[in-house]
Amino acid sequence: MRKSTLLFVFMVFTAFSIIAGTPDQVNDFTLPAVDGPEQSLSDFTDHKAIVVMFIATQCPISNAYNERMVELYNDYEEKDVAFIGINSNKQEDVAEIKKHAEKHGFQFPVLKDKNNVIADRFGATRTPEVYVLDKEFNVLYHGRIDNSRQESKVKSKDLRAALDEVLAGEPVSNPETKAFGCTIKKVDK
Amino acid sequence: MKKLFVILLLVIACSGGDQATRVAVDTLDADGLKKLITERDGRVLLINVWATWCVPCREEFPDLIQTAKVMEDHPVDIVALSADYPTEIKDKVRPFLKNFQVNFPIYVQNFDRQEALINFLDKTWGGALPATFIYDEQGRKHVSLMGKHTSDTFVREIFSALGNSEQKKSFVNFDEMVHRPVTDL
């Protein structure tokens, strides 16, 4: 009885750890793009790295990064890095996301994650929150774009640093970072 | 004489307005936060981390006030810790607070690295706001509440943190107390 109880506690603890932590690897997925056909993660495996960014239209913090996301895309797309934006917020519909992407000049695809299925798979909880994946979808970096929503106060360009290391074939020296952001508004499950 | 009367009215209006907007806001660094959590002196602590830019935080704020009202006679400290920058106290934090009769201390984080603050409060927390952390009378973490919650949840968790203390036993009708309008308290 005691052994089975311990086993149960262990299983619950293990399951929680997996849910709460950053996954080592993610599975392929397919989501509708807000301005075109469905796209899969596997559509981007011809790139050296894939940046998945959980973003929002109404979050002031995510919006503070709109220009920086465009700059990142411009700087790294030519270095063979793919960028994908994902919107998992339940209250932000496709038309709003499409308009927002056009307004801010996002050249990267923005996908709608209805019912936050993909956000849950990644363990994403806030916007903006980014993941850098390799071709096998191993998570090489997870966290913030940089350390400050106010661009003038940025001291640590974490995503750029991670991408530079990945492109140089080096391990990411700081693979997990955090920052304040807006909670992803998820559906009740 | 009429001119003097108008000036007098203006002075009264201005001084009254100033009083209404004066809410004490202090900054809190790592040492201050550690002291706040560890020096409990038999009191439960609720820390709500919020920001002026965070819509659900702003929506949740009246529930913190309600919670403080409900718990005012009990060994509980409620504090709101803003993730805004200290330089934003005057232009963002104070203007937001003046909309409320704030009945608990307000702090603005002054950490060198905000990531350190996030990890200090909960290593599994990514930094999504709002988030609320409740500590027991010994400064031990009781619960982390992610996202927006109501005063019902806060009060229930505070009572849970109080454990089997006499304060908890003394409440016969918990639901009635929680749902009583603030004006009746």
PDB file of N, CA and C in Angstrom, chain A residues 56-117:
ATOM      1  N   ALA A  56       1.202  38.463 -29.137  1.00  0.00           N
ATOM      2  CA  ALA A  56      -0.178  38.899 -28.916  1.00  0.00           C
ATOM      3  C   ALA A  56      -0.422  40.197 -29.656  1.00  0.00           C
ATOM      4  N   THR A  57      -1.688  40.515 -29.851  1.00  0.00           N
ATOM      5  CA  THR A  57      -2.011  41.798 -30.487  1.00  0.00           C
ATOM      6  C   THR A  57      -2.286  42.884 -29.448  1.00  0.00           C
ATOM      7  N   GLN A  58      -2.776  42.470 -28.261  1.00  0.00           N
ATOM      8  CA  GLN A  58      -3.214  43.454 -27.268  1.00  0.00           C
ATOM      9  C   GLN A  58      -2.250  43.617 -26.094  1.00  0.00           C
ATOM     10  N   CYS A  59      -1.286  42.746 -25.980  1.00  0.00           N
ATOM     11  CA  CYS A  59      -0.351  42.809 -24.848  1.00  0.00           C
ATOM     12  C   CYS A  59       0.665  43.935 -25.053  1.00  0.00           C
ATOM     13  N   PRO A  60       0.725  44.891 -24.142  1.00  0.00           N
ATOM     14  CA  PRO A  60       1.666  46.003 -24.321  1.00  0.00           C
ATOM     15  C   PRO A  60       3.129  45.557 -24.364  1.00  0.00           C
ATOM     16  N   ILE A  61       3.433  44.490 -23.667  1.00  0.00           N
ATOM     17  CA  ILE A  61       4.823  44.022 -23.671  1.00  0.00           C
ATOM     18  C   ILE A  61       5.163  43.388 -25.018  1.00  0.00           C
ATOM     19  N   SER A  62       4.270  42.536 -25.498  1.00  0.00           N
ATOM     20  CA  SER A  62       4.491  41.937 -26.817  1.00  0.00           C
ATOM     21  C   SER A  62       4.592  43.040 -27.871  1.00  0.00           C
ATOM     22  N   ASN A  63       3.706  44.018 -27.768  1.00  0.00           N
ATOM     23  CA  ASN A  63       3.729  45.109 -28.741  1.00  0.00           C
ATOM     24  C   ASN A  63       4.990  45.964 -28.644  1.00  0.00           C
ATOM     25  N   ALA A  64       5.565  46.029 -27.448  1.00  0.00           N
ATOM     26  CA  ALA A  64       6.819  46.781 -27.291  1.00  0.00           C
ATOM     27  C   ALA A  64       7.948  46.131 -28.082  1.00  0.00           C
ATOM     28  N   TYR A  65       7.751  44.861 -28.435  1.00  0.00           N
ATOM     29  CA  TYR A  65       8.782  44.118 -29.155  1.00  0.00           C
ATOM     30  C   TYR A  65       8.496  44.004 -30.660  1.00  0.00           C
ATOM     31  N   ASN A  66       7.427  44.612 -31.147  1.00  0.00           N
ATOM     32  CA  ASN A  66       7.089  44.449 -32.567  1.00  0.00           C
ATOM     33  C   ASN A  66       8.248  44.836 -33.485  1.00  0.00           C
ATOM     34  N   GLU A  67       8.809  46.003 -33.234  1.00  0.00           N
ATOM     35  CA  GLU A  67       9.912  46.464 -34.099  1.00  0.00           C
ATOM     36  C   GLU A  67      11.134  45.573 -33.948  1.00  0.00           C
ATOM     37  N   ARG A  68      11.388  45.153 -32.693  1.00  0.00           N
ATOM     38  CA  ARG A  68      12.553  44.294 -32.462  1.00  0.00           C
ATOM     39  C   ARG A  68      12.377  42.936 -33.145  1.00  0.00           C
ATOM     40  N   MET A  69      11.136  42.450 -33.216  1.00  0.00           N
ATOM     41  CA  MET A  69      10.888  41.174 -33.900  1.00  0.00           C
ATOM     42  C   MET A  69      11.148  41.319 -35.400  1.00  0.00           C
ATOM     43  N   VAL A  70      10.741  42.459 -35.945  1.00  0.00           N
ATOM     44  CA  VAL A  70      10.993  42.705 -37.370  1.00  0.00           C
ATOM     45  C   VAL A  70      12.498  42.798 -37.626  1.00  0.00           C
ATOM     46  N   GLU A  71      13.202  43.491 -36.731  1.00  0.00           N
ATOM     47  CA  GLU A  71      14.667  43.613 -36.891  1.00  0.00           C
ATOM     48  C   GLU A  71      15.347  42.250 -36.789  1.00  0.00           C
ATOM     49  N   LEU A  72      14.882  41.437 -35.854  1.00  0.00           N
ATOM     50  CA  LEU A  72      15.456  40.096 -35.708  1.00  0.00           C
ATOM     51  C   LEU A  72      15.248  39.296 -36.983  1.00  0.00           C
ATOM     52  N   TYR A  73      14.028  39.380 -37.513  1.00  0.00           N
ATOM     53  CA  TYR A  73      13.736  38.654 -38.755  1.00  0.00           C
ATOM     54  C   TYR A  73      14.656  39.152 -39.874  1.00  0.00           C
ATOM     55  N   ASN A  74      14.764  40.455 -40.014  1.00  0.00           N
ATOM     56  CA  ASN A  74      15.603  41.012 -41.088  1.00  0.00           C
ATOM     57  C   ASN A  74      17.064  40.606 -40.941  1.00  0.00           C
ATOM     58  N   ASP A  75      17.537  40.568 -39.704  1.00  0.00           N
ATOM     59  CA  ASP A  75      18.953  40.262 -39.472  1.00  0.00           C
ATOM     60  C   ASP A  75      19.271  38.775 -39.598  1.00  0.00           C
ATOM     61  N   TYR A  76      18.327  37.923 -39.248  1.00  0.00           N
ATOM     62  CA  TYR A  76      18.656  36.492 -39.183  1.00  0.00           C
ATOM     63  C   TYR A  76      18.020  35.654 -40.293  1.00  0.00           C
ATOM     64  N   GLU A  77      17.037  36.205 -40.993  1.00  0.00           N
ATOM     65  CA  GLU A  77      16.425  35.444 -42.076  1.00  0.00           C
ATOM     66  C   GLU A  77      17.476  35.149 -43.145  1.00  0.00           C
ATOM     67  N   GLU A  78      18.329  36.146 -43.395  1.00  0.00           N
ATOM     68  CA  GLU A  78      19.371  35.943 -44.408  1.00  0.00           C
ATOM     69  C   GLU A  78      20.484  35.012 -43.919  1.00  0.00           C
ATOM     70  N   LYS A  79      20.464  34.741 -42.610  1.00  0.00           N
ATOM     71  CA  LYS A  79      21.435  33.767 -42.071  1.00  0.00           C
ATOM     72  C   LYS A  79      20.796  32.381 -41.959  1.00  0.00           C
ATOM     73  N   ASP A  80      19.669  32.241 -42.628  1.00  0.00           N
ATOM     74  CA  ASP A  80      18.989  30.944 -42.709  1.00  0.00           C
ATOM     75  C   ASP A  80      18.293  30.531 -41.402  1.00  0.00           C
ATOM     76  N   VAL A  81      17.754  31.514 -40.723  1.00  0.00           N
ATOM     77  CA  VAL A  81      16.950  31.246 -39.529  1.00  0.00           C
ATOM     78  C   VAL A  81      15.486  31.549 -39.874  1.00  0.00           C
ATOM     79  N   ALA A  82      14.602  30.606 -39.575  1.00  0.00           N
ATOM     80  CA  ALA A  82      13.170  30.801 -39.835  1.00  0.00           C
ATOM     81  C   ALA A  82      12.496  31.367 -38.591  1.00  0.00           C
ATOM     82  N   PHE A  83      11.513  32.209 -38.816  1.00  0.00           N
ATOM     83  CA  PHE A  83      10.746  32.795 -37.703  1.00  0.00           C
ATOM     84  C   PHE A  83       9.271  32.467 -37.885  1.00  0.00           C
ATOM     85  N   ILE A  84       8.633  32.083 -36.805  1.00  0.00           N
ATOM     86  CA  ILE A  84       7.189  31.798 -36.815  1.00  0.00           C
ATOM     87  C   ILE A  84       6.569  32.505 -35.607  1.00  0.00           C
ATOM     88  N   GLY A  85       5.530  33.278 -35.854  1.00  0.00           N
ATOM     89  CA  GLY A  85       4.774  33.874 -34.748  1.00  0.00           C
ATOM     90  C   GLY A  85       3.552  33.009 -34.471  1.00  0.00           C
ATOM     91  N   ILE A  86       3.233  32.822 -33.220  1.00  0.00           N
ATOM     92  CA  ILE A  86       2.031  32.053 -32.860  1.00  0.00           C
ATOM     93  C   ILE A  86       1.201  32.889 -31.896  1.00  0.00           C
ATOM     94  N   ASN A  87      -0.075  33.004 -32.218  1.00  0.00           N
ATOM     95  CA  ASN A  87      -0.989  33.702 -31.311  1.00  0.00           C
ATOM     96  C   ASN A  87      -1.933  32.669 -30.697  1.00  0.00           C
ATOM     97  N   SER A  88      -1.847  32.510 -29.389  1.00  0.00           N
ATOM     98  CA  SER A  88      -2.664  31.501 -28.686  1.00  0.00           C
ATOM     99  C   SER A  88      -3.734  32.144 -27.813  1.00  0.00           C
ATOM    100  N   ASN A  89      -3.825  33.460 -27.859  1.00  0.00           N
ATOM    101  CA  ASN A  89      -4.807  34.145 -27.000  1.00  0.00           C
ATOM    102  C   ASN A  89      -6.223  33.907 -27.493  1.00  0.00           C
ATOM    103  N   LYS A  90      -7.070  33.470 -26.597  1.00  0.00           N
ATOM    104  CA  LYS A  90      -8.424  33.087 -27.019  1.00  0.00           C
ATOM    105  C   LYS A  90      -9.250  34.290 -27.491  1.00  0.00           C
ATOM    106  N   GLN A  91      -8.928  35.474 -26.970  1.00  0.00           N
ATOM    107  CA  GLN A  91      -9.775  36.641 -27.308  1.00  0.00           C
ATOM    108  C   GLN A  91      -9.292  37.394 -28.539  1.00  0.00           C
ATOM    109  N   GLU A  92      -8.193  36.916 -29.174  1.00  0.00           N
ATOM    110  CA  GLU A  92      -7.660  37.607 -30.348  1.00  0.00           C
ATOM    111  C   GLU A  92      -7.929  36.754 -31.581  1.00  0.00           C
ATOM    112  N   ASP A  93      -8.845  37.233 -32.440  1.00  0.00           N
ATOM    113  CA  ASP A  93      -9.248  36.394 -33.571  1.00  0.00           C
ATOM    114  C   ASP A  93      -8.338  36.599 -34.783  1.00  0.00           C
ATOM    115  N   VAL A  94      -8.572  35.771 -35.798  1.00  0.00           N
ATOM    116  CA  VAL A  94      -7.699  35.749 -36.984  1.00  0.00           C
ATOM    117  C   VAL A  94      -7.662  37.103 -37.679  1.00  0.00           C
ATOM    118  N   ALA A  95      -8.827  37.735 -37.815  1.00  0.00           N
ATOM    119  CA  ALA A  95      -8.872  39.026 -38.519  1.00  0.00           C
ATOM    120  C   ALA A  95      -8.031  40.071 -37.778  1.00  0.00           C
ATOM    121  N   GLU A  96      -8.127  40.074 -36.458  1.00  0.00           N
ATOM    122  CA  GLU A  96      -7.364  41.029 -35.645  1.00  0.00           C
ATOM    123  C   GLU A  96      -5.860  40.752 -35.738  1.00  0.00           C
ATOM    124  N   ILE A  97      -5.512  39.483 -35.720  1.00  0.00           N
ATOM    125  CA  ILE A  97      -4.087  39.098 -35.775  1.00  0.00           C
ATOM    126  C   ILE A  97      -3.500  39.462 -37.144  1.00  0.00           C
ATOM    127  N   LYS A  98      -4.291  39.221 -38.188  1.00  0.00           N
ATOM    128  CA  LYS A  98      -3.833  39.528 -39.553  1.00  0.00           C
ATOM    129  C   LYS A  98      -3.596  41.036 -39.705  1.00  0.00           C
ATOM    130  N   LYS A  99      -4.542  41.811 -39.210  1.00  0.00           N
ATOM    131  CA  LYS A  99      -4.439  43.270 -39.289  1.00  0.00           C
ATOM    132  C   LYS A  99      -3.211  43.765 -38.515  1.00  0.00           C
ATOM    133  N   HIS A 100      -2.999  43.181 -37.345  1.00  0.00           N
ATOM    134  CA  HIS A 100      -1.869  43.551 -36.486  1.00  0.00           C
ATOM    135  C   HIS A 100      -0.541  43.225 -37.175  1.00  0.00           C
ATOM    136  N   ALA A 101      -0.489  42.049 -37.795  1.00  0.00           N
ATOM    137  CA  ALA A 101       0.749  41.621 -38.464  1.00  0.00           C
ATOM    138  C   ALA A 101       1.067  42.544 -39.644  1.00  0.00           C
ATOM    139  N   GLU A 102       0.034  42.915 -40.373  1.00  0.00           N
ATOM    140  CA  GLU A 102       0.227  43.814 -41.525  1.00  0.00           C
ATOM    141  C   GLU A 102       0.670  45.198 -41.056  1.00  0.00           C
ATOM    142  N   LYS A 103       0.018  45.667 -40.013  1.00  0.00           N
ATOM    143  CA  LYS A 103       0.321  47.007 -39.495  1.00  0.00           C
ATOM    144  C   LYS A 103       1.780  47.132 -39.053  1.00  0.00           C
ATOM    145  N   HIS A 104       2.279  46.051 -38.455  1.00  0.00           N
ATOM    146  CA  HIS A 104       3.635  46.117 -37.915  1.00  0.00           C
ATOM    147  C   HIS A 104       4.694  45.523 -38.855  1.00  0.00           C
ATOM    148  N   GLY A 105       4.261  45.160 -40.052  1.00  0.00           N
ATOM    149  CA  GLY A 105       5.228  44.714 -41.059  1.00  0.00           C
ATOM    150  C   GLY A 105       5.885  43.383 -40.762  1.00  0.00           C
ATOM    151  N   PHE A 106       5.134  42.463 -40.160  1.00  0.00           N
ATOM    152  CA  PHE A 106       5.703  41.137 -39.889  1.00  0.00           C
ATOM    153  C   PHE A 106       5.849  40.391 -41.218  1.00  0.00           C
ATOM    154  N   GLN A 107       7.063  40.040 -41.569  1.00  0.00           N
ATOM    155  CA  GLN A 107       7.315  39.267 -42.784  1.00  0.00           C
ATOM    156  C   GLN A 107       7.252  37.765 -42.501  1.00  0.00           C
ATOM    157  N   PHE A 108       7.324  37.426 -41.251  1.00  0.00           N
ATOM    158  CA  PHE A 108       7.280  35.999 -40.870  1.00  0.00           C
ATOM    159  C   PHE A 108       5.817  35.559 -40.743  1.00  0.00           C
ATOM    160  N   PRO A 109       5.535  34.256 -40.949  1.00  0.00           N
ATOM    161  CA  PRO A 109       4.157  33.789 -40.813  1.00  0.00           C
ATOM    162  C   PRO A 109       3.666  33.888 -39.369  1.00  0.00           C
ATOM    163  N   VAL A 110       2.421  34.293 -39.232  1.00  0.00           N
ATOM    164  CA  VAL A 110       1.788  34.307 -37.908  1.00  0.00           C
ATOM    165  C   VAL A 110       0.658  33.283 -37.934  1.00  0.00           C
ATOM    166  N   LEU A 111       0.709  32.345 -37.025  1.00  0.00           N
ATOM    167  CA  LEU A 111      -0.236  31.237 -36.999  1.00  0.00           C
ATOM    168  C   LEU A 111      -1.208  31.393 -35.838  1.00  0.00           C
ATOM    169  N   LYS A 112      -2.441  30.945 -36.060  1.00  0.00           N
ATOM    170  CA  LYS A 112      -3.444  31.012 -34.996  1.00  0.00           C
ATOM    171  C   LYS A 112      -3.534  29.654 -34.292  1.00  0.00           C
ATOM    172  N   ASP A 113      -3.266  29.677 -33.016  1.00  0.00           N
ATOM    173  CA  ASP A 113      -3.298  28.464 -32.193  1.00  0.00           C
ATOM    174  C   ASP A 113      -4.618  28.439 -31.419  1.00  0.00           C
ATOM    175  N   LYS A 114      -5.649  27.954 -32.103  1.00  0.00           N
ATOM    176  CA  LYS A 114      -6.970  27.904 -31.469  1.00  0.00           C
ATOM    177  C   LYS A 114      -6.948  26.896 -30.313  1.00  0.00           C
ATOM    178  N   ASN A 115      -7.550  27.293 -29.232  1.00  0.00           N
ATOM    179  CA  ASN A 115      -7.607  26.465 -28.010  1.00  0.00           C
ATOM    180  C   ASN A 115      -6.230  26.218 -27.394  1.00  0.00           C
ATOM    181  N   ASN A 116      -5.281  27.073 -27.719  1.00  0.00           N
ATOM    182  CA  ASN A 116      -3.922  27.042 -27.143  1.00  0.00           C
ATOM    183  C   ASN A 116      -3.301  25.646 -27.038  1.00  0.00           C
ATOM    184  N   VAL A 117      -3.562  24.830 -28.032  1.00  0.00           N
ATOM    185  CA  VAL A 117      -3.029  23.459 -28.027  1.00  0.00           C
ATOM    186  C   VAL A 117      -1.498  23.467 -28.100  1.00  0.00           C
TER     187      VAL A 117
END
